[in-house]
Amino acid sequence: METEISKILAEKQGLLQRLVKLGQQQGQAIKTNNYDSILSIIGEKQSIIEQVNLRDLEIKETLPGEMEPYKDLLRQIQETMSQAIQLEEDNVRMLEQHKNMVYAALKEIYYPKRDKYADPPEIKASVK
């Protein structure tokens, strides 16, 4: 049973490391405005999160009361999870900044600043 738990914990650690890598790739995709890649990465991350959740269920079913033999692996898992969460928060902030920049650019296009002393734009009436 100890080997089975170690195997499940190692699988979870591997999945979380993959999640961190994907978070880093997502950050690069955000910086380069590669939205197709962002969507693909998000889908892959969702799949990994589902697999992590399954490993958590397996751990709950098979984990003995004594956690001491798994302390180091559990600490590594926690550190990796913290890193993945931090990357996710950073990526969300970057996306929010990009959204605000796009919104500001669109607003400038649709509502350009006008010089208040400039002549008003010509209005042409269409007569039928």
mmCIF file of C-alpha atoms in Angstrom:
data_model
loop_
_atom_site.group_PDB
_atom_site.id
_atom_site.type_symbol
_atom_site.label_atom_id
_atom_site.label_comp_id
_atom_site.label_asym_id
_atom_site.label_seq_id
_atom_site.Cartn_x
_atom_site.Cartn_y
_atom_site.Cartn_z
ATOM 1 C CA MET A 1 0.000 0.000 0.000
ATOM 2 C CA GLU A 2 2.887 2.392 0.741
ATOM 3 C CA THR A 3 4.208 2.002 -2.802
ATOM 4 C CA GLU A 4 0.747 2.644 -4.242
ATOM 5 C CA ILE A 5 0.409 5.892 -2.282
ATOM 6 C CA SER A 6 3.912 6.966 -3.272
ATOM 7 C CA LYS A 7 3.025 6.282 -6.904
ATOM 8 C CA ILE A 8 -0.187 8.337 -6.687
ATOM 9 C CA LEU A 9 1.628 11.207 -4.958
ATOM 10 C CA ALA A 10 4.394 11.127 -7.580
ATOM 11 C CA GLU A 11 1.773 11.212 -10.358
ATOM 12 C CA LYS A 12 0.113 14.205 -8.711
ATOM 13 C CA GLN A 13 3.472 15.972 -8.429
ATOM 14 C CA GLY A 14 4.151 15.299 -12.122
ATOM 15 C CA LEU A 15 0.748 16.678 -13.104
ATOM 16 C CA LEU A 16 1.303 19.803 -11.030
ATOM 17 C CA GLN A 17 4.735 20.311 -12.596
ATOM 18 C CA ARG A 18 3.076 20.074 -16.012
ATOM 19 C CA LEU A 19 0.531 22.643 -14.827
ATOM 20 C CA VAL A 20 3.379 25.001 -13.886
ATOM 21 C CA LYS A 21 4.997 24.560 -17.321
ATOM 22 C CA LEU A 22 1.683 25.278 -19.010
ATOM 23 C CA GLY A 23 1.251 28.367 -16.835
ATOM 24 C CA GLN A 24 4.641 29.614 -18.013
ATOM 25 C CA GLN A 25 3.701 28.909 -21.641
ATOM 26 C CA GLN A 26 0.403 30.694 -21.125
ATOM 27 C CA GLY A 27 2.247 33.738 -19.779
ATOM 28 C CA GLN A 28 4.391 33.836 -22.922
ATOM 29 C CA ALA A 29 1.307 33.432 -25.112
ATOM 30 C CA ILE A 30 -0.356 36.339 -23.300
ATOM 31 C CA LYS A 31 2.715 38.535 -23.809
ATOM 32 C CA THR A 32 2.703 37.780 -27.545
ATOM 33 C CA ASN A 33 -1.093 38.062 -27.899
ATOM 34 C CA ASN A 34 -1.314 34.470 -29.157
ATOM 35 C CA TYR A 35 -4.932 33.898 -28.185
ATOM 36 C CA ASP A 36 -5.282 30.573 -30.029
ATOM 37 C CA SER A 37 -2.426 29.205 -27.960
ATOM 38 C CA ILE A 38 -3.931 30.648 -24.770
ATOM 39 C CA LEU A 39 -7.209 28.834 -25.420
ATOM 40 C CA SER A 40 -5.403 25.581 -26.192
ATOM 41 C CA ILE A 41 -3.337 25.840 -23.010
ATOM 42 C CA ILE A 42 -6.425 26.580 -20.912
ATOM 43 C CA GLY A 43 -8.077 23.420 -22.260
ATOM 44 C CA GLU A 44 -5.001 21.360 -21.459
ATOM 45 C CA LYS A 45 -4.801 22.862 -17.969
ATOM 46 C CA GLN A 46 -8.449 21.976 -17.320
ATOM 47 C CA SER A 47 -7.731 18.369 -18.260
ATOM 48 C CA ILE A 48 -4.743 18.251 -15.904
ATOM 49 C CA ILE A 49 -6.768 19.756 -13.059
ATOM 50 C CA GLU A 50 -9.369 17.008 -13.540
ATOM 51 C CA GLN A 51 -6.596 14.401 -13.334
ATOM 52 C CA VAL A 52 -5.206 16.042 -10.174
ATOM 53 C CA ASN A 53 -8.673 15.915 -8.626
ATOM 54 C CA LEU A 54 -8.893 12.192 -9.426
ATOM 55 C CA ARG A 55 -5.504 11.632 -7.760
ATOM 56 C CA ASP A 56 -6.792 13.495 -4.694
ATOM 57 C CA LEU A 57 -9.745 11.102 -4.494
ATOM 58 C CA GLU A 58 -7.407 8.121 -4.807
ATOM 59 C CA ILE A 59 -5.190 9.543 -2.068
ATOM 60 C CA LYS A 60 -8.145 9.992 0.282
ATOM 61 C CA GLU A 61 -9.235 6.399 -0.343
ATOM 62 C CA THR A 62 -5.816 4.818 0.215
ATOM 63 C CA LEU A 63 -3.942 7.190 2.531
ATOM 64 C CA PRO A 64 -3.145 5.698 5.909
ATOM 65 C CA GLY A 65 -3.441 7.726 9.085
ATOM 66 C CA GLU A 66 0.334 8.178 9.333
ATOM 67 C CA MET A 67 1.599 10.871 6.941
ATOM 68 C CA GLU A 68 5.228 11.009 8.123
ATOM 69 C CA PRO A 69 6.693 8.741 5.403
ATOM 70 C CA TYR A 70 5.200 11.033 2.747
ATOM 71 C CA LYS A 71 6.116 14.355 4.364
ATOM 72 C CA ASP A 72 8.789 15.342 1.824
ATOM 73 C CA LEU A 73 6.692 14.445 -1.191
ATOM 74 C CA LEU A 74 3.661 16.244 0.244
ATOM 75 C CA ARG A 75 5.809 19.341 0.856
ATOM 76 C CA GLN A 76 7.047 19.244 -2.759
ATOM 77 C CA ILE A 77 3.478 18.907 -3.974
ATOM 78 C CA GLN A 78 2.426 21.910 -1.881
ATOM 79 C CA GLU A 79 5.311 24.016 -3.218
ATOM 80 C CA THR A 80 4.507 23.087 -6.811
ATOM 81 C CA MET A 81 0.824 23.824 -6.265
ATOM 82 C CA SER A 82 1.696 27.234 -4.789
ATOM 83 C CA GLN A 83 3.861 27.978 -7.811
ATOM 84 C CA ALA A 84 1.048 26.978 -10.196
ATOM 85 C CA ILE A 85 -1.434 29.168 -8.320
ATOM 86 C CA GLN A 86 0.930 32.155 -8.384
ATOM 87 C CA LEU A 87 1.465 31.749 -12.140
ATOM 88 C CA GLU A 88 -2.289 31.565 -12.661
ATOM 89 C CA GLU A 89 -2.815 34.777 -10.678
ATOM 90 C CA ASP A 90 -0.043 36.513 -12.662
ATOM 91 C CA ASN A 91 -1.569 35.357 -15.956
ATOM 92 C CA VAL A 92 -5.020 36.592 -14.941
ATOM 93 C CA ARG A 93 -3.521 40.005 -14.107
ATOM 94 C CA MET A 94 -1.722 40.113 -17.474
ATOM 95 C CA LEU A 95 -4.912 39.215 -19.327
ATOM 96 C CA GLU A 96 -6.784 41.918 -17.417
ATOM 97 C CA GLN A 97 -4.120 44.472 -18.395
ATOM 98 C CA HIS A 98 -4.298 43.394 -22.045
ATOM 99 C CA LYS A 99 -8.087 43.614 -21.959
ATOM 100 C CA ASN A 100 -7.895 47.141 -20.542
ATOM 101 C CA MET A 101 -5.361 48.176 -23.195
ATOM 102 C CA VAL A 102 -7.555 46.810 -25.989
ATOM 103 C CA TYR A 103 -10.592 48.514 -24.488
ATOM 104 C CA ALA A 104 -8.727 51.837 -24.295
ATOM 105 C CA ALA A 105 -7.551 51.486 -27.908
ATOM 106 C CA LEU A 106 -11.068 50.692 -29.113
ATOM 107 C CA LYS A 107 -12.471 53.580 -27.122
ATOM 108 C CA GLU A 108 -9.922 55.893 -28.737
ATOM 109 C CA ILE A 109 -10.925 54.653 -32.186
ATOM 110 C CA TYR A 110 -14.652 55.068 -31.590
ATOM 111 C CA TYR A 111 -14.443 58.234 -29.520
ATOM 112 C CA PRO A 112 -11.335 60.125 -30.628
ATOM 113 C CA LYS A 113 -10.345 63.142 -28.563
ATOM 114 C CA ARG A 114 -11.315 66.343 -30.263
ATOM 115 C CA ASP A 115 -9.710 69.681 -29.862
ATOM 116 C CA LYS A 116 -12.417 71.803 -28.266
ATOM 117 C CA TYR A 117 -11.310 74.804 -30.355
ATOM 118 C CA ALA A 118 -11.256 72.936 -33.657
ATOM 119 C CA ASP A 119 -13.961 73.436 -36.216
ATOM 120 C CA PRO A 120 -16.778 70.948 -35.800
ATOM 121 C CA PRO A 121 -16.829 68.119 -38.314
ATOM 122 C CA GLU A 122 -18.695 68.804 -41.524
ATOM 123 C CA ILE A 123 -22.191 67.483 -41.554
ATOM 124 C CA LYS A 124 -23.547 66.557 -44.930
ATOM 125 C CA ALA A 125 -27.240 66.153 -45.192
ATOM 126 C CA SER A 126 -28.503 63.702 -47.678
ATOM 127 C CA VAL A 127 -31.417 65.040 -49.655
ATOM 128 C CA LYS A 128 -33.591 62.722 -51.617
#
